[in-house]
Amino acid sequence: PVARSRASAAPTARNRGRGARGIARARDRREDARGGVVMSAGTSGDEPVARDPKDYKIATKLAHAKTSVTDPYGASAPPLYQTATFAQPSATENGPYDYTRSGNPTRTQLEEQMANLECADRAFAFSSGMSALMCVTRLVNAGERIVTGDDIYGGTSRLLAQVVPKVGIEVVNVDMNDHDAVRAAIQGGNTTMVMMESPTNPRLQVIDIKAICDMAHEKGALVCVDNSIMCPTFQAPLALGADISMTSATKFIAGHSDVTGGLLACNGEELGNRIYFHQNAEGLHLGPFDCWLALRGLKTMQLRMERQQENAMKLTAWLESHPRVNKGNYPGLK
């Protein structure tokens, strides 16, 4: 969906007297702001060359977000559409948006940027990480099995242990580093979903995502990876074989401790449609202002993640050498 808006073609105080070339350059700058076009010097050094967005590194993707949402003013920051409803073209025609629960241009910008970062077909913004994971469990029917880890986030554990079984879904917890146990759990029942974290919360266990995805797909099951600790800057679950990547927007995405949100990214039209149906039907969406705050935070995520990783390593090295510390538990340790 695209938020459409027509700018007047008449001369304005801003472009009057600039001539066709000046107006064209201004239009090009607006296109750059909307489409995330990045220019680099050509081989001759005098003509810029547009780079394919697929070749951008993660920091460039964060700073130059590509979106289908148009802004006639070419704002350098994403516009905020803080509204519940949208006017329609006529009584018999529908516009790209009608009700914010079903879609909002600000949410579209966040979802499109997350899809780009995750190399996914679609992404979805939810009111919290738990509402995103609840939506994932809606893909499982009564009488089917979810296989998950024995070291998972407390909120996820509560959801899978006390809520999901009420609708007739079996949940099996297993040590995800014991591949024989994982295979037995997947093959031993009507498994249609595997939900895992890597690194895990709280023990920071590193799981072989690809190996478990292969096991799940042999059974015909979907795989959802909670990527909240690594984020798209440090790990790409979909590239490792996962069907769904979940990231908590509350932590590193927004980055300022002022947003509660969750994000799902997936590949495939059919899977994306199923996720959207439940997001819309159950009102699990992230509000426009929270989406705008998350978009603001994304611009600096690479810098923040690198510094946080650097600080964590320094702190861990200090703790490991401290005489009162017997053991350090951090994946970065040798």
GROMACS .gro file of C-alpha atoms in nm:
model
  334
    1PRO     CA    1   0.000   0.000   0.000
    2VAL     CA    2   0.113   0.354  -0.077
    3ALA     CA    3  -0.001   0.672   0.093
    4ARG     CA    4  -0.083   0.893  -0.205
    5SER     CA    5  -0.065   1.268  -0.198
    6ARG     CA    6  -0.043   1.516  -0.486
    7ALA     CA    7   0.190   1.816  -0.463
    8SER     CA    8   0.100   2.126  -0.663
    9ALA     CA    9   0.297   2.171  -0.983
   10ALA     CA   10   0.274   2.548  -0.952
   11PRO     CA   11   0.595   2.742  -0.866
   12THR     CA   12   0.651   2.799  -0.497
   13ALA     CA   13   0.870   3.030  -0.297
   14ARG     CA   14   1.112   2.745  -0.259
   15ASN     CA   15   1.160   2.663  -0.629
   16ARG     CA   16   1.070   2.995  -0.798
   17GLY     CA   17   1.366   3.120  -1.001
   18ARG     CA   18   1.563   2.799  -0.972
   19GLY     CA   19   1.487   2.685  -1.326
   20ALA     CA   20   1.415   2.336  -1.456
   21ARG     CA   21   1.754   2.200  -1.348
   22GLY     CA   22   1.717   2.321  -0.991
   23ILE     CA   23   1.364   2.184  -0.963
   24ALA     CA   24   1.476   1.851  -1.111
   25ARG     CA   25   1.758   1.828  -0.858
   26ALA     CA   26   1.514   1.898  -0.576
   27ARG     CA   27   1.284   1.626  -0.711
   28ASP     CA   28   1.581   1.387  -0.727
   29ARG     CA   29   1.662   1.460  -0.364
   30ARG     CA   30   1.301   1.383  -0.269
   31GLU     CA   31   1.323   1.054  -0.457
   32ASP     CA   32   1.645   0.975  -0.268
   33ALA     CA   33   1.470   1.043   0.064
   34ARG     CA   34   1.178   0.817  -0.026
   35GLY     CA   35   1.354   0.539  -0.214
   36GLY     CA   36   1.680   0.516  -0.024
   37VAL     CA   37   1.900   0.569  -0.332
   38VAL     CA   38   2.270   0.595  -0.240
   39MET     CA   39   2.515   0.745  -0.487
   40SER     CA   40   2.882   0.653  -0.511
   41ALA     CA   41   3.159   0.799  -0.722
   42GLY     CA   42   3.203   0.646  -1.067
   43THR     CA   43   3.527   0.499  -1.193
   44SER     CA   44   3.613   0.822  -1.371
   45GLY     CA   45   3.559   1.020  -1.053
   46ASP     CA   46   3.325   1.276  -1.209
   47GLU     CA   47   2.991   1.097  -1.251
   48PRO     CA   48   2.802   0.943  -0.957
   49VAL     CA   49   2.671   0.590  -0.998
   50ALA     CA   50   2.359   0.458  -0.822
   51ARG     CA   51   2.426   0.145  -0.617
   52ASP     CA   52   2.185  -0.147  -0.615
   53PRO     CA   53   2.004  -0.141  -0.276
   54LYS     CA   54   2.061  -0.517  -0.250
   55ASP     CA   55   2.435  -0.445  -0.224
   56TYR     CA   56   2.404  -0.202   0.067
   57LYS     CA   57   2.568  -0.302   0.392
   58ILE     CA   58   2.356  -0.307   0.705
   59ALA     CA   59   2.459   0.041   0.824
   60THR     CA   60   2.356   0.192   0.489
   61LYS     CA   61   2.024   0.006   0.493
   62LEU     CA   62   1.958   0.155   0.837
   63ALA     CA   63   2.046   0.510   0.737
   64HIS     CA   64   1.883   0.503   0.391
   65ALA     CA   65   1.559   0.314   0.435
   66LYS     CA   66   1.372   0.215   0.120
   67THR     CA   67   0.995   0.260   0.138
   68SER     CA   68   0.693   0.272  -0.090
   69VAL     CA   69   0.533   0.545   0.124
   70THR     CA   70   0.554   0.878  -0.059
   71ASP     CA   71   0.596   1.220   0.098
   72PRO     CA   72   0.542   1.524  -0.128
   73TYR     CA   73   0.774   1.733   0.088
   74GLY     CA   74   1.068   1.491   0.091
   75ALA     CA   75   1.108   1.497   0.468
   76SER     CA   76   1.442   1.357   0.583
   77ALA     CA   77   1.266   1.186   0.877
   78PRO     CA   78   0.972   0.947   0.831
   79PRO     CA   79   0.635   1.129   0.857
   80LEU     CA   80   0.412   1.033   1.148
   81TYR     CA   81   0.050   0.946   1.058
   82GLN     CA   82  -0.102   0.965   1.407
   83THR     CA   83  -0.455   0.885   1.299
   84ALA     CA   84  -0.709   0.607   1.346
   85THR     CA   85  -0.899   0.647   1.017
   86PHE     CA   86  -0.838   0.768   0.662
   87ALA     CA   87  -1.066   0.941   0.410
   88GLN     CA   88  -1.164   0.731   0.108
   89PRO     CA   89  -1.176   0.848  -0.256
   90SER     CA   90  -1.552   0.800  -0.270
   91ALA     CA   91  -1.838   0.599  -0.125
   92THR     CA   92  -1.763   0.317  -0.369
   93GLU     CA   93  -1.382   0.332  -0.383
   94ASN     CA   94  -1.121   0.226  -0.131
   95GLY     CA   95  -0.792   0.403  -0.071
   96PRO     CA   96  -0.467   0.229   0.030
   97TYR     CA   97  -0.551   0.277   0.400
   98ASP     CA   98  -0.880   0.291   0.587
   99TYR     CA   99  -0.828   0.196   0.954
  100THR     CA  100  -0.497   0.194   1.141
  101ARG     CA  101  -0.552  -0.153   1.286
  102SER     CA  102  -0.541  -0.284   0.929
  103GLY     CA  103  -0.262  -0.060   0.808
  104ASN     CA  104  -0.093   0.277   0.857
  105PRO     CA  105   0.173   0.452   0.644
  106THR     CA  106   0.408   0.494   0.940
  107ARG     CA  107   0.379   0.123   1.020
  108THR     CA  108   0.433   0.042   0.653
  109GLN     CA  109   0.764   0.228   0.662
  110LEU     CA  110   0.884   0.032   0.965
  111GLU     CA  111   0.766  -0.302   0.828
  112GLU     CA  112   0.925  -0.242   0.489
  113GLN     CA  113   1.257  -0.142   0.646
  114MET     CA  114   1.258  -0.451   0.869
  115ALA     CA  115   1.180  -0.673   0.569
  116ASN     CA  116   1.475  -0.516   0.391
  117LEU     CA  117   1.708  -0.566   0.688
  118GLU     CA  118   1.599  -0.929   0.728
  119CYS     CA  119   1.611  -1.001   0.351
  120ALA     CA  120   1.247  -1.105   0.388
  121ASP     CA  121   0.941  -1.074   0.167
  122ARG     CA  122   0.733  -0.916   0.445
  123ALA     CA  123   0.761  -0.792   0.799
  124PHE     CA  124   0.498  -0.707   1.061
  125ALA     CA  125   0.508  -0.470   1.359
  126PHE     CA  126   0.331  -0.584   1.679
  127SER     CA  127   0.244  -0.419   2.008
  128SER     CA  128   0.505  -0.630   2.191
  129GLY     CA  129   0.739  -0.922   2.139
  130MET     CA  130   0.489  -1.144   2.317
  131SER     CA  131   0.203  -1.042   2.088
  132ALA     CA  132   0.430  -1.128   1.793
  133LEU     CA  133   0.503  -1.472   1.939
  134MET     CA  134   0.135  -1.522   2.020
  135CYS     CA  135   0.062  -1.462   1.653
  136VAL     CA  136   0.320  -1.728   1.564
  137THR     CA  137   0.138  -1.982   1.781
  138ARG     CA  138  -0.183  -1.902   1.589
  139LEU     CA  139  -0.022  -2.080   1.294
  140VAL     CA  140  -0.051  -2.405   1.492
  141ASN     CA  141  -0.381  -2.592   1.519
  142ALA     CA  142  -0.531  -2.801   1.798
  143GLY     CA  143  -0.381  -3.148   1.807
  144GLU     CA  144  -0.045  -3.030   1.672
  145ARG     CA  145   0.290  -2.997   1.850
  146ILE     CA  146   0.529  -2.709   1.914
  147VAL     CA  147   0.889  -2.804   1.994
  148THR     CA  148   1.085  -2.540   2.183
  149GLY     CA  149   1.394  -2.508   2.400
  150ASP     CA  150   1.438  -2.566   2.771
  151ASP     CA  151   1.616  -2.231   2.811
  152ILE     CA  152   1.384  -1.962   2.676
  153TYR     CA  153   1.267  -1.616   2.774
  154GLY     CA  154   1.032  -1.621   3.075
  155GLY     CA  155   0.745  -1.458   2.888
  156THR     CA  156   0.774  -1.713   2.608
  157SER     CA  157   0.786  -1.996   2.861
  158ARG     CA  158   0.469  -1.868   3.029
  159LEU     CA  159   0.290  -1.837   2.693
  160LEU     CA  160   0.383  -2.188   2.583
  161ALA     CA  161   0.330  -2.354   2.921
  162GLN     CA  162   0.011  -2.185   3.044
  163VAL     CA  163  -0.172  -2.031   2.748
  164VAL     CA  164  -0.111  -2.231   2.430
  165PRO     CA  165  -0.203  -2.574   2.577
  166LYS     CA  166  -0.552  -2.439   2.660
  167VAL     CA  167  -0.642  -2.461   2.290
  168GLY     CA  168  -0.527  -2.822   2.254
  169ILE     CA  169  -0.171  -2.763   2.133
  170GLU     CA  170   0.105  -2.986   2.271
  171VAL     CA  171   0.430  -2.813   2.374
  172VAL     CA  172   0.753  -3.009   2.418
  173ASN     CA  173   1.062  -2.849   2.575
  174VAL     CA  174   1.401  -2.994   2.485
  175ASP     CA  175   1.772  -2.908   2.509
  176MET     CA  176   1.831  -2.746   2.170
  177ASN     CA  177   2.201  -2.833   2.182
  178ASP     CA  178   2.116  -3.204   2.203
  179HIS     CA  179   2.037  -3.271   1.839
  180ASP     CA  180   1.931  -3.630   1.900
  181ALA     CA  181   1.676  -3.508   2.155
  182VAL     CA  182   1.558  -3.234   1.919
  183ARG     CA  183   1.510  -3.480   1.633
  184ALA     CA  184   1.323  -3.722   1.858
  185ALA     CA  185   1.093  -3.443   1.981
  186ILE     CA  186   1.020  -3.325   1.626
  187GLN     CA  187   0.964  -3.672   1.482
  188GLY     CA  188   0.782  -3.809   1.787
  189GLY     CA  189   0.457  -3.619   1.738
  190ASN     CA  190   0.249  -3.404   1.506
  191THR     CA  191   0.508  -3.124   1.503
  192THR     CA  192   0.417  -2.825   1.289
  193MET     CA  193   0.624  -2.552   1.461
  194VAL     CA  194   0.970  -2.525   1.615
  195MET     CA  195   1.033  -2.212   1.824
  196MET     CA  196   1.386  -2.137   1.941
  197GLU     CA  197   1.619  -1.862   2.055
  198SER     CA  198   1.986  -1.815   1.976
  199PRO     CA  199   2.159  -1.699   2.184
  200THR     CA  200   1.910  -1.808   2.447
  201ASN     CA  201   1.773  -1.591   2.724
  202PRO     CA  202   1.900  -1.603   2.994
  203ARG     CA  203   2.188  -1.853   2.963
  204LEU     CA  204   2.319  -1.728   2.626
  205GLN     CA  205   2.342  -2.074   2.471
  206VAL     CA  206   2.431  -2.063   2.101
  207ILE     CA  207   2.207  -2.293   1.896
  208ASP     CA  208   2.283  -2.441   1.553
  209ILE     CA  209   1.994  -2.274   1.376
  210LYS     CA  210   2.057  -2.429   1.035
  211ALA     CA  211   2.081  -2.785   1.167
  212ILE     CA  212   1.753  -2.756   1.356
  213CYS     CA  213   1.581  -2.587   1.061
  214ASP     CA  214   1.682  -2.884   0.845
  215MET     CA  215   1.534  -3.125   1.101
  216ALA     CA  216   1.209  -2.929   1.122
  217HIS     CA  217   1.169  -2.899   0.747
  218GLU     CA  218   1.218  -3.275   0.706
  219LYS     CA  219   0.901  -3.305   0.916
  220GLY     CA  220   0.727  -3.026   0.725
  221ALA     CA  221   0.728  -2.794   1.028
  222LEU     CA  222   0.779  -2.419   1.034
  223VAL     CA  223   1.065  -2.262   1.232
  224CYS     CA  224   1.052  -1.935   1.424
  225VAL     CA  225   1.375  -1.793   1.568
  226ASP     CA  226   1.370  -1.529   1.840
  227ASN     CA  227   1.655  -1.305   1.722
  228SER     CA  228   1.612  -1.036   1.989
  229ILE     CA  229   1.962  -1.063   2.133
  230MET     CA  230   2.146  -1.045   1.800
  231CYS     CA  231   1.907  -0.840   1.582
  232PRO     CA  232   1.950  -0.822   1.203
  233THR     CA  233   2.284  -0.643   1.249
  234PHE     CA  234   2.457  -0.956   1.384
  235GLN     CA  235   2.244  -1.254   1.271
  236ALA     CA  236   2.015  -1.344   0.981
  237PRO     CA  237   1.786  -1.635   1.082
  238LEU     CA  238   1.603  -1.647   0.749
  239ALA     CA  239   1.934  -1.693   0.566
  240LEU     CA  240   2.005  -1.988   0.798
  241GLY     CA  241   1.677  -2.156   0.701
  242ALA     CA  242   1.421  -2.017   0.946
  243ASP     CA  243   1.074  -1.941   0.815
  244ILE     CA  244   1.006  -1.659   1.064
  245SER     CA  245   1.243  -1.424   1.244
  246MET     CA  246   1.114  -1.249   1.557
  247THR     CA  247   1.287  -0.946   1.706
  248SER     CA  248   1.184  -0.752   2.013
  249ALA     CA  249   1.163  -0.384   1.917
  250THR     CA  250   1.172  -0.298   2.287
  251LYS     CA  251   1.544  -0.366   2.317
  252PHE     CA  252   1.794  -0.285   2.044
  253ILE     CA  253   1.560  -0.185   1.759
  254ALA     CA  254   1.419   0.131   1.919
  255GLY     CA  255   1.715   0.152   2.154
  256HIS     CA  256   1.594   0.426   2.389
  257SER     CA  257   1.381   0.231   2.641
  258ASP     CA  258   1.068   0.419   2.532
  259VAL     CA  259   0.897   0.163   2.304
  260THR     CA  260   0.738  -0.176   2.364
  261GLY     CA  261   0.710  -0.368   2.038
  262GLY     CA  262   0.781  -0.685   1.844
  263LEU     CA  263   0.860  -0.760   1.480
  264LEU     CA  264   0.810  -1.066   1.262
  265ALA     CA  265   0.979  -1.114   0.925
  266CYS     CA  266   0.905  -1.401   0.687
  267ASN     CA  267   0.935  -1.522   0.331
  268GLY     CA  268   0.652  -1.653   0.116
  269GLU     CA  269   0.320  -1.496   0.023
  270GLU     CA  270   0.105  -1.764   0.185
  271LEU     CA  271   0.285  -1.745   0.521
  272GLY     CA  272   0.281  -1.366   0.513
  273ASN     CA  273  -0.093  -1.361   0.448
  274ARG     CA  274  -0.157  -1.596   0.740
  275ILE     CA  275   0.045  -1.378   0.977
  276TYR     CA  276  -0.126  -1.059   0.858
  277PHE     CA  277  -0.470  -1.213   0.897
  278HIS     CA  278  -0.413  -1.285   1.266
  279GLN     CA  279  -0.239  -0.953   1.328
  280ASN     CA  280  -0.536  -0.766   1.184
  281ALA     CA  281  -0.811  -0.993   1.323
  282GLU     CA  282  -0.676  -0.980   1.679
  283GLY     CA  283  -0.560  -0.618   1.682
  284LEU     CA  284  -0.196  -0.701   1.757
  285HIS     CA  285  -0.048  -0.408   1.564
  286LEU     CA  286   0.206  -0.151   1.684
  287GLY     CA  287   0.067   0.204   1.705
  288PRO     CA  288   0.188   0.478   1.467
  289PHE     CA  289   0.384   0.677   1.726
  290ASP     CA  290   0.567   0.369   1.853
  291CYS     CA  291   0.645   0.277   1.491
  292TRP     CA  292   0.785   0.627   1.440
  293LEU     CA  293   1.003   0.595   1.751
  294ALA     CA  294   1.132   0.258   1.629
  295LEU     CA  295   1.214   0.409   1.289
  296ARG     CA  296   1.409   0.684   1.465
  297GLY     CA  297   1.604   0.427   1.667
  298LEU     CA  298   1.688   0.212   1.366
  299LYS     CA  299   1.905   0.485   1.213
  300THR     CA  300   2.165   0.445   1.489
  301MET     CA  301   2.126   0.073   1.558
  302GLN     CA  302   2.450  -0.036   1.392
  303LEU     CA  303   2.654   0.216   1.590
  304ARG     CA  304   2.478   0.123   1.914
  305MET     CA  305   2.514  -0.250   1.861
  306GLU     CA  306   2.885  -0.224   1.784
  307ARG     CA  307   2.951  -0.010   2.092
  308GLN     CA  308   2.737  -0.231   2.316
  309GLN     CA  309   2.923  -0.539   2.194
  310GLU     CA  310   3.256  -0.367   2.256
  311ASN     CA  311   3.150  -0.263   2.606
  312ALA     CA  312   3.017  -0.613   2.683
  313MET     CA  313   3.350  -0.769   2.589
  314LYS     CA  314   3.541  -0.525   2.810
  315LEU     CA  315   3.307  -0.587   3.102
  316THR     CA  316   3.323  -0.964   3.055
  317ALA     CA  317   3.704  -0.963   3.038
  318TRP     CA  318   3.717  -0.758   3.360
  319LEU     CA  319   3.474  -0.990   3.538
  320GLU     CA  320   3.657  -1.302   3.418
  321SER     CA  321   3.982  -1.177   3.570
  322HIS     CA  322   3.820  -1.068   3.897
  323PRO     CA  323   3.930  -1.279   4.195
  324ARG     CA  324   3.572  -1.313   4.324
  325VAL     CA  325   3.434  -1.444   3.992
  326ASN     CA  326   3.464  -1.820   3.940
  327LYS     CA  327   3.317  -1.849   3.590
  328GLY     CA  328   3.204  -1.625   3.307
  329ASN     CA  329   2.915  -1.722   3.079
  330TYR     CA  330   2.941  -1.520   2.758
  331PRO     CA  331   2.957  -1.649   2.398
  332GLY     CA  332   3.239  -1.407   2.312
  333LEU     CA  333   3.483  -1.565   2.557
  334LYS     CA  334   3.757  -1.790   2.420
   0.00000   0.00000   0.00000
